[in-house]
Amino acid sequence: MKTIIKNIAEIVGIVAPGVLRKSGAEMNETGTLRNAFILIEDERIAKFGLMTELGEIHADREIDAQGGIVMPSFCDSHTHIVYAGSRDGEFLDKINGLSYEEIAARGGGILNSSDLLHATDEDELYRQSMERVNEMVSKGTGAIEIKSGYGLNTEDELKILRVIRRIKTSTPALIKTTFLGAHAVGRGYTQTDYVDEVCNTMIPAVAKEQLADFVDVFCDEGFFTVEETARIMETGARYGLVPKIHANELAVSGGVQVGVKHHALSVDHLEKTTDAEIEVLRGSDTMPTMLPGSSFFLGLPFGRAKDYIAASLPVALASDYNPGSSPSGDMRFVMAMGCIKMRLTPVQALNACTLNSAYAMGVSDQCGSITCGKLANLIITREMLSLNYIPYCYQTPFISRLLLKGQIINDYDL
Ligand code: NIG
Ligand code: FE
């Protein structure tokens, strides 16, 4: 099956084969081509070039981009979308002045979601979670990392991971799975007993059913220590799980240092960062990932993305879609916050939301850029003068067509 996209005003996000992430000054650039076409064969990008060089080509399907831009679909490397119900009651507590930590200390927060999830059966959990996946896809996201972490006992953690396995087979988006048993201490456990349960029972059970690609720990004040994080990462590594770590959301936690030491694929959040974290990330393969949705929703500082880039580091952005600190999976809004609140240029924000976010979930060899051989995960925009318009007019609908794995995604399919 051959599909040709014609009359593209500009392709943005062209990256040479083999480039898996962009660091420092490389983030200031995006490969572009004006007045172009893209040829798709089956699921993948086969060729792109100037309209003037198109010549005679036989395609089974023709799409007229009508002067729109074509960019890679968004990649979202950090979400917690398998949860039950919502936490709208806590939203009011927050408006009335309670902090994230105070809500958690009253038994709200993650434990509240864990109670709700426990009372929800697998089919209903799948139904609610698929709605969120479809919502994200309809907003232009083509690759999603999904974490467990609202189970907080072996049975419920496995329930979440099985739901993610089902999601994988029901969406055209690329899905990666992270086991986040160490999200909070489950009800009825002491801290030590819970970490033992994560290491001795949960990780072996997850590995046995091959339910996850990554292991994550909420390494932060009031949650899990650096030592516990190291132990969980070491156990995960023995079972083939690569670490991705929550660090420095609530305090300077040491999570970045321990994550880098254990070759974490990414360290995420980083709202509270000192120069020491920037220093330790230099020369590592770990992707610093910032989650402006949490900063926005919880009133936390935004990550120091510009300082990271100035230090020649890469930066990825992701949504953190979850019921407590970021109830939105809209990557276009994440891109806009990257520009408006973190002072990234639209090109830097695009790289952070596509190629670098794909790297942070281990799929940048498959998506996150316009590269021959990669999946045809593409956004065709409405007619617009430049890429700047996407984060600038951040509420105006901008997608004309979305293709995932070479297939046109219609809202009514979702
Ligand atoms: O990434 N920080 C830890 N986990 C989530 C919040 C989870 C929740 O509050 O439900 C986060 O912000
Ligand atoms: Fe998170």
Short mmCIF file of C-alpha atoms and ligand atoms in Angstrom, two decimals:
data_model
loop_
_atom_site.label_atom_id
_atom_site.label_comp_id
_atom_site.label_asym_id
_atom_site.label_seq_id
_atom_site.Cartn_x
_atom_site.Cartn_y
_atom_site.Cartn_z
CA MET A 1 0.00 0.00 0.00
CA LYS A 2 1.50 3.31 -1.14
CA THR A 3 0.27 6.68 0.11
CA ILE A 4 1.50 9.97 -1.24
CA ILE A 5 1.12 13.26 0.66
CA LYS A 6 1.37 16.15 -1.80
CA ASN A 7 1.48 19.95 -1.58
CA ILE A 8 3.15 20.14 1.82
CA ALA A 9 4.07 23.78 2.57
CA GLU A 10 6.91 22.61 4.81
CA ILE A 11 8.11 19.38 6.35
CA VAL A 12 9.61 19.98 9.81
CA GLY A 13 11.41 17.46 11.99
CA ILE A 14 13.58 15.81 9.32
CA VAL A 15 16.37 13.91 11.06
CA ALA A 16 19.16 11.82 9.52
CA PRO A 17 18.95 8.05 10.04
CA GLY A 18 20.75 6.89 13.17
CA VAL A 19 20.31 10.15 15.13
CA LEU A 20 18.48 9.03 18.26
CA ARG A 21 18.39 12.30 20.23
CA LYS A 22 19.42 15.95 20.03
CA SER A 23 21.58 17.65 22.65
CA GLY A 24 22.57 21.26 23.33
CA ALA A 25 22.87 23.37 20.16
CA GLU A 26 21.51 20.50 18.03
CA MET A 27 18.16 21.25 19.65
CA ASN A 28 18.14 24.65 17.90
CA GLU A 29 17.78 22.94 14.56
CA THR A 30 15.11 21.01 12.77
CA GLY A 31 15.49 19.67 9.26
CA THR A 32 12.97 21.33 6.94
CA LEU A 33 11.92 21.10 3.32
CA ARG A 34 9.48 23.50 1.63
CA ASN A 35 6.98 22.59 -1.10
CA ALA A 36 7.41 18.92 -0.54
CA PHE A 37 5.88 15.45 -0.76
CA ILE A 38 6.15 12.37 1.44
CA LEU A 39 5.74 8.84 0.14
CA ILE A 40 4.58 6.19 2.61
CA GLU A 41 4.84 2.47 1.97
CA ASP A 42 2.66 0.41 4.29
CA GLU A 43 3.51 1.62 7.83
CA ARG A 44 6.66 3.53 7.04
CA ILE A 45 8.09 6.66 5.47
CA ALA A 46 9.67 5.55 2.18
CA LYS A 47 10.77 8.83 0.64
CA PHE A 48 10.33 12.58 0.79
CA GLY A 49 11.45 15.39 -1.47
CA LEU A 50 10.51 18.52 -3.39
CA MET A 51 7.20 18.59 -5.27
CA THR A 52 9.16 19.64 -8.36
CA GLU A 53 11.06 16.35 -8.18
CA LEU A 54 8.04 14.13 -7.64
CA GLY A 55 7.66 12.92 -11.22
CA GLU A 56 5.31 10.09 -12.15
CA ILE A 57 4.49 8.01 -9.15
CA HIS A 58 1.86 5.35 -8.68
CA ALA A 59 0.19 5.50 -5.28
CA ASP A 60 -2.88 3.71 -3.97
CA ARG A 61 -3.94 6.77 -2.02
CA GLU A 62 -3.27 10.47 -2.41
CA ILE A 63 -3.54 13.07 0.35
CA ASP A 64 -3.43 16.77 -0.47
CA ALA A 65 -1.81 18.61 2.45
CA GLN A 66 -3.28 21.85 1.03
CA GLY A 67 -0.44 24.01 2.23
CA GLY A 68 -0.24 22.52 5.71
CA ILE A 69 2.97 21.69 7.56
CA VAL A 70 3.86 18.02 8.14
CA MET A 71 5.59 17.19 11.43
CA PRO A 72 6.20 13.99 13.39
CA SER A 73 3.36 13.13 15.75
CA PHE A 74 4.08 13.82 19.42
CA CYS A 75 5.80 11.24 21.63
CA ASP A 76 4.80 11.24 25.29
CA SER A 77 7.40 9.41 27.39
CA HIS A 78 5.77 9.79 30.82
CA THR A 79 2.13 9.08 31.68
CA HIS A 80 0.07 7.41 34.39
CA ILE A 81 -3.16 7.02 32.42
CA VAL A 82 -4.35 3.71 33.84
CA TYR A 83 -6.29 5.00 36.82
CA ALA A 84 -9.88 4.78 37.98
CA GLY A 85 -12.25 7.72 38.33
CA SER A 86 -10.67 11.05 39.17
CA ARG A 87 -9.46 13.15 42.08
CA ASP A 88 -11.69 16.15 41.51
CA GLY A 89 -12.37 16.42 45.27
CA GLU A 90 -8.68 17.03 45.86
CA PHE A 91 -8.78 19.65 43.14
CA LEU A 92 -11.00 21.67 45.48
CA ASP A 93 -8.64 21.01 48.43
CA LYS A 94 -5.83 22.34 46.31
CA ILE A 95 -7.78 25.45 45.32
CA ASN A 96 -8.46 25.98 49.03
CA GLY A 97 -4.74 26.02 49.73
CA LEU A 98 -3.53 22.49 50.52
CA SER A 99 -0.24 21.43 48.91
CA TYR A 100 0.37 18.13 47.06
CA GLU A 101 2.28 16.86 50.13
CA GLU A 102 -0.50 17.89 52.56
CA ILE A 103 -3.16 16.15 50.46
CA ALA A 104 -0.99 12.99 50.35
CA ALA A 105 -0.37 13.14 54.12
CA ARG A 106 -4.16 13.13 54.75
CA GLY A 107 -4.43 9.80 52.91
CA GLY A 108 -5.40 11.46 49.65
CA GLY A 109 -3.21 11.58 46.61
CA ILE A 110 -1.82 8.37 45.16
CA LEU A 111 -3.43 6.24 47.92
CA ASN A 112 -6.83 7.68 47.08
CA SER A 113 -6.35 6.58 43.44
CA SER A 114 -5.15 3.20 44.65
CA ASP A 115 -8.39 2.65 46.64
CA LEU A 116 -10.46 3.61 43.61
CA LEU A 117 -8.48 1.31 41.35
CA HIS A 118 -8.78 -1.60 43.77
CA ALA A 119 -12.57 -1.27 43.60
CA THR A 120 -12.64 -1.16 39.78
CA ASP A 121 -12.58 -4.33 37.68
CA GLU A 122 -10.17 -4.85 34.82
CA ASP A 123 -12.73 -4.30 32.04
CA GLU A 124 -13.90 -1.00 33.47
CA LEU A 125 -10.31 0.12 34.07
CA TYR A 126 -9.49 -0.72 30.45
CA ARG A 127 -12.54 1.22 29.23
CA GLN A 128 -11.65 4.35 31.21
CA SER A 129 -7.98 4.14 30.22
CA MET A 130 -8.73 3.65 26.51
CA GLU A 131 -10.76 6.86 26.58
CA ARG A 132 -7.62 8.68 27.71
CA VAL A 133 -5.47 6.99 25.06
CA ASN A 134 -7.98 7.97 22.37
CA GLU A 135 -8.11 11.53 23.67
CA MET A 136 -4.30 11.74 23.48
CA VAL A 137 -4.21 10.28 19.97
CA SER A 138 -6.88 12.73 18.81
CA LYS A 139 -4.57 15.54 19.98
CA GLY A 140 -1.67 14.26 17.88
CA THR A 141 0.24 11.82 20.10
CA GLY A 142 1.51 8.68 18.38
CA ALA A 143 3.71 7.05 21.04
CA ILE A 144 2.87 6.77 24.73
CA GLU A 145 4.71 5.39 27.74
CA ILE A 146 2.27 4.18 30.40
CA LYS A 147 3.18 3.45 34.02
CA SER A 148 1.55 1.27 36.61
CA GLY A 149 1.63 2.65 40.15
CA TYR A 150 -1.92 2.94 41.45
CA GLY A 151 -2.12 -0.74 42.41
CA LEU A 152 0.39 -0.73 45.27
CA ASN A 153 0.00 -4.45 45.90
CA THR A 154 1.05 -7.30 43.64
CA GLU A 155 -2.39 -8.22 42.38
CA ASP A 156 -3.48 -4.68 41.52
CA GLU A 157 -0.16 -3.74 39.96
CA LEU A 158 -0.48 -6.78 37.67
CA LYS A 159 -4.07 -5.75 36.90
CA ILE A 160 -2.83 -2.37 35.62
CA LEU A 161 -0.04 -3.92 33.57
CA ARG A 162 -2.47 -6.37 31.95
CA VAL A 163 -4.71 -3.42 31.06
CA ILE A 164 -1.73 -1.76 29.39
CA ARG A 165 -1.06 -4.98 27.46
CA ARG A 166 -4.64 -4.84 26.20
CA ILE A 167 -4.30 -1.17 25.28
CA LYS A 168 -1.24 -2.07 23.20
CA THR A 169 -3.33 -4.25 20.92
CA SER A 170 -6.22 -1.77 20.60
CA THR A 171 -4.55 1.48 19.57
CA PRO A 172 -2.47 2.51 16.56
CA ALA A 173 -0.21 4.44 18.96
CA LEU A 174 3.08 2.83 19.97
CA ILE A 175 2.91 1.85 23.66
CA LYS A 176 5.77 1.22 26.12
CA THR A 177 5.14 -0.02 29.64
CA THR A 178 6.74 0.92 32.94
CA PHE A 179 6.35 -0.89 36.25
CA LEU A 180 6.06 1.78 38.97
CA GLY A 181 5.21 -0.34 42.00
CA ALA A 182 7.33 2.07 44.05
CA HIS A 183 4.98 5.01 43.52
CA ALA A 184 3.90 5.13 47.19
CA VAL A 185 3.85 2.65 50.06
CA GLY A 186 0.70 0.56 49.68
CA ARG A 187 -1.89 0.50 52.46
CA GLY A 188 -1.13 -2.00 55.23
CA TYR A 189 2.62 -2.18 54.58
CA THR A 190 5.54 -0.64 56.42
CA GLN A 191 8.01 1.15 54.18
CA THR A 192 10.51 -1.74 54.48
CA ASP A 193 7.94 -4.46 53.89
CA TYR A 194 6.66 -2.66 50.84
CA VAL A 195 10.11 -2.31 49.24
CA ASP A 196 10.65 -6.03 49.96
CA GLU A 197 7.33 -6.80 48.25
CA VAL A 198 8.35 -4.71 45.19
CA CYS A 199 11.73 -6.47 44.91
CA ASN A 200 10.89 -10.01 45.96
CA THR A 201 7.40 -10.50 44.59
CA MET A 202 6.26 -7.77 42.19
CA ILE A 203 9.31 -7.51 39.93
CA PRO A 204 9.64 -11.29 39.46
CA ALA A 205 5.89 -11.54 38.73
CA VAL A 206 6.02 -8.67 36.22
CA ALA A 207 9.02 -10.23 34.49
CA LYS A 208 7.44 -13.68 34.41
CA GLU A 209 4.50 -12.38 32.36
CA GLN A 210 6.77 -10.00 30.39
CA LEU A 211 4.49 -7.14 31.32
CA ALA A 212 6.96 -4.23 31.38
CA ASP A 213 9.88 -2.65 29.56
CA PHE A 214 10.98 -0.28 32.31
CA VAL A 215 11.08 0.05 36.10
CA ASP A 216 10.41 3.38 37.80
CA VAL A 217 10.65 4.68 41.40
CA PHE A 218 9.23 7.88 42.89
CA CYS A 219 12.56 8.92 44.43
CA ASP A 220 11.49 11.97 46.37
CA GLU A 221 10.94 13.40 49.84
CA GLY A 222 8.24 11.45 51.66
CA PHE A 223 8.23 8.59 49.11
CA PHE A 224 11.33 6.43 48.39
CA THR A 225 14.96 7.06 49.39
CA VAL A 226 18.04 6.93 47.19
CA GLU A 227 19.03 3.60 48.78
CA GLU A 228 15.60 2.07 48.16
CA THR A 229 15.66 3.40 44.62
CA ALA A 230 19.07 1.81 43.99
CA ARG A 231 17.88 -1.53 45.35
CA ILE A 232 14.76 -1.50 43.17
CA MET A 233 16.77 -0.54 40.06
CA GLU A 234 19.30 -3.29 40.75
CA THR A 235 16.53 -5.85 41.15
CA GLY A 236 14.80 -4.59 38.01
CA ALA A 237 18.06 -4.85 36.04
CA ARG A 238 18.42 -8.51 37.02
CA TYR A 239 15.02 -9.07 35.38
CA GLY A 240 15.81 -7.04 32.27
CA LEU A 241 13.93 -3.87 33.26
CA VAL A 242 15.64 -0.59 32.33
CA PRO A 243 15.17 2.22 34.88
CA LYS A 244 13.28 5.49 34.33
CA ILE A 245 13.20 7.53 37.55
CA HIS A 246 10.89 10.17 39.10
CA ALA A 247 13.31 12.63 40.70
CA ASN A 248 13.41 16.14 42.15
CA GLU A 249 9.72 17.00 41.94
CA LEU A 250 9.23 17.82 45.61
CA ALA A 251 12.84 18.19 46.77
CA VAL A 252 16.42 17.82 45.55
CA SER A 253 16.27 14.08 46.16
CA GLY A 254 19.50 12.54 44.86
CA GLY A 255 17.33 10.70 42.34
CA VAL A 256 19.17 12.15 39.35
CA GLN A 257 22.55 11.01 40.65
CA VAL A 258 21.39 7.49 41.50
CA GLY A 259 19.49 7.26 38.21
CA VAL A 260 22.54 8.23 36.15
CA LYS A 261 24.70 5.80 38.16
CA HIS A 262 22.33 2.96 37.21
CA HIS A 263 22.11 4.04 33.55
CA ALA A 264 18.50 5.16 33.74
CA LEU A 265 17.05 5.84 30.30
CA SER A 266 15.50 9.02 31.71
CA VAL A 267 15.20 11.03 34.91
CA ASP A 268 11.90 12.83 35.03
CA HIS A 269 10.34 15.91 36.69
CA LEU A 270 13.42 17.98 37.73
CA GLU A 271 11.37 20.91 38.98
CA LYS A 272 13.90 21.30 41.81
CA THR A 273 17.33 21.19 40.18
CA THR A 274 20.71 22.52 41.25
CA ASP A 275 23.81 22.76 39.09
CA ALA A 276 24.99 19.43 40.55
CA GLU A 277 22.21 17.57 38.68
CA ILE A 278 23.13 19.28 35.43
CA GLU A 279 26.78 18.36 35.98
CA VAL A 280 26.11 14.69 36.69
CA LEU A 281 23.96 14.33 33.57
CA ARG A 282 26.76 15.58 31.29
CA GLY A 283 28.33 12.72 29.40
CA SER A 284 25.56 10.28 30.41
CA ASP A 285 23.04 8.51 28.18
CA THR A 286 20.18 9.52 30.49
CA MET A 287 17.51 11.83 29.07
CA PRO A 288 16.49 14.69 31.41
CA THR A 289 12.72 14.88 31.03
CA MET A 290 10.60 17.79 32.23
CA LEU A 291 6.88 17.75 32.82
CA PRO A 292 5.51 21.28 32.56
CA GLY A 293 1.95 20.04 33.11
CA SER A 294 2.82 19.22 36.74
CA SER A 295 4.51 22.56 37.27
CA PHE A 296 1.44 24.29 35.86
CA PHE A 297 -1.11 22.29 37.83
CA LEU A 298 0.73 22.15 41.18
CA GLY A 299 2.24 25.64 40.99
CA LEU A 300 5.79 24.26 41.11
CA PRO A 301 8.79 25.87 39.42
CA PHE A 302 9.18 24.98 35.75
CA GLY A 303 12.27 22.93 34.91
CA ARG A 304 15.43 24.81 33.93
CA ALA A 305 15.39 23.50 30.37
CA LYS A 306 17.41 26.37 28.92
CA ASP A 307 20.23 25.81 31.44
CA TYR A 308 20.33 22.12 30.50
CA ILE A 309 20.54 22.96 26.81
CA ALA A 310 23.23 25.60 27.50
CA ALA A 311 25.18 22.83 29.26
CA SER A 312 25.03 20.80 26.00
CA LEU A 313 22.43 18.41 27.42
CA PRO A 314 19.32 17.12 25.67
CA VAL A 315 15.86 17.83 27.12
CA ALA A 316 12.63 15.92 26.59
CA LEU A 317 9.14 17.09 27.49
CA ALA A 318 6.23 14.82 28.42
CA SER A 319 2.72 15.24 29.82
CA ASP A 320 2.80 13.23 33.10
CA TYR A 321 -0.94 12.68 32.46
CA ASN A 322 -2.29 11.53 35.86
CA PRO A 323 -5.21 12.37 38.16
CA GLY A 324 -3.19 14.15 40.86
CA SER A 325 -0.60 16.43 39.35
CA SER A 326 -1.32 16.71 35.62
CA PRO A 327 -4.82 15.75 34.47
CA SER A 328 -4.07 16.39 30.79
CA GLY A 329 -2.29 14.49 28.04
CA ASP A 330 -2.28 17.34 25.55
CA MET A 331 1.26 17.43 24.15
CA ARG A 332 0.53 20.53 22.11
CA PHE A 333 -0.15 22.34 25.39
CA VAL A 334 3.06 20.82 26.79
CA MET A 335 4.92 22.21 23.77
CA ALA A 336 3.29 25.62 24.35
CA MET A 337 4.28 25.61 28.03
CA GLY A 338 7.80 24.65 26.98
CA CYS A 339 7.87 27.88 24.96
CA ILE A 340 5.79 30.21 27.12
CA LYS A 341 6.94 29.18 30.60
CA MET A 342 10.34 27.56 29.99
CA ARG A 343 11.45 29.90 27.19
CA LEU A 344 12.27 27.19 24.71
CA THR A 345 12.07 28.20 21.07
CA PRO A 346 9.32 26.40 19.10
CA VAL A 347 12.03 24.32 17.38
CA GLN A 348 13.64 23.32 20.70
CA ALA A 349 10.19 22.45 22.09
CA LEU A 350 9.38 20.40 18.97
CA ASN A 351 12.60 18.40 19.37
CA ALA A 352 11.82 17.92 23.08
CA CYS A 353 8.26 16.68 22.36
CA THR A 354 9.18 14.37 19.47
CA LEU A 355 12.67 12.88 18.98
CA ASN A 356 13.93 13.37 22.55
CA SER A 357 10.72 12.15 24.13
CA ALA A 358 10.87 9.11 21.84
CA TYR A 359 14.43 8.49 23.09
CA ALA A 360 13.20 8.69 26.71
CA MET A 361 10.91 5.72 25.99
CA GLY A 362 13.38 3.80 23.85
CA VAL A 363 11.59 4.22 20.51
CA SER A 364 13.54 6.99 18.77
CA ASP A 365 14.77 4.44 16.21
CA GLN A 366 11.12 3.98 15.19
CA CYS A 367 9.43 7.36 15.52
CA GLY A 368 9.87 10.98 16.63
CA SER A 369 11.14 12.38 13.33
CA ILE A 370 10.68 12.44 9.59
CA THR A 371 13.23 9.83 8.57
CA CYS A 372 13.02 7.21 5.82
CA GLY A 373 12.32 3.82 7.38
CA LYS A 374 10.61 5.20 10.48
CA LEU A 375 6.90 4.73 11.15
CA ALA A 376 4.70 7.15 9.23
CA ASN A 377 3.40 8.83 12.40
CA LEU A 378 2.62 12.24 11.02
CA ILE A 379 0.58 15.34 11.78
CA ILE A 380 -0.61 17.31 8.76
CA THR A 381 -1.48 20.77 10.05
CA ARG A 382 -4.03 23.21 8.81
CA GLU A 383 -2.61 25.87 6.54
CA MET A 384 -0.23 27.93 8.69
CA LEU A 385 2.62 30.34 8.13
CA SER A 386 5.13 28.72 10.44
CA LEU A 387 5.70 26.16 13.16
CA ASN A 388 5.59 29.03 15.70
CA TYR A 389 1.82 29.14 15.34
CA ILE A 390 1.42 25.77 17.10
CA PRO A 391 2.67 26.90 20.54
CA TYR A 392 1.71 30.55 19.99
CA CYS A 393 -2.03 30.16 19.33
CA TYR A 394 -2.03 27.24 21.72
CA GLN A 395 -5.79 26.74 21.84
CA THR A 396 -6.64 27.05 18.16
CA PRO A 397 -7.21 23.65 16.51
CA PHE A 398 -4.19 22.97 14.31
CA ILE A 399 -4.45 19.36 13.11
CA SER A 400 -5.93 18.75 9.69
CA ARG A 401 -5.03 15.06 9.42
CA LEU A 402 -3.23 12.56 11.62
CA LEU A 403 -1.55 9.41 10.32
CA LEU A 404 -0.28 6.67 12.60
CA LYS A 405 1.60 3.73 11.11
CA GLY A 406 0.59 5.08 7.72
CA GLN A 407 -3.14 4.93 8.48
CA ILE A 408 -5.37 7.99 8.54
CA ILE A 409 -6.84 8.36 12.01
CA ASN A 410 -10.34 9.73 12.05
CA ASP A 411 -11.91 10.97 15.26
CA TYR A 412 -14.80 8.58 14.76
CA ASP A 413 -12.38 5.62 14.78
CA LEU A 414 -11.25 6.47 18.28
O1 NIG B 1 4.46 12.17 38.30
N1 NIG B 1 5.13 12.19 41.23
C1 NIG B 1 4.60 11.10 41.28
N2 NIG B 1 3.65 10.66 40.51
C2 NIG B 1 2.81 11.48 39.75
C3 NIG B 1 1.66 11.98 40.53
C4 NIG B 1 0.77 10.90 40.85
C5 NIG B 1 -0.48 11.30 41.52
O2 NIG B 1 -0.54 12.30 42.25
O3 NIG B 1 -1.43 10.55 41.33
C6 NIG B 1 3.61 12.55 39.08
O4 NIG B 1 3.41 13.74 39.30
FE FE B 2 4.87 10.93 36.95
#
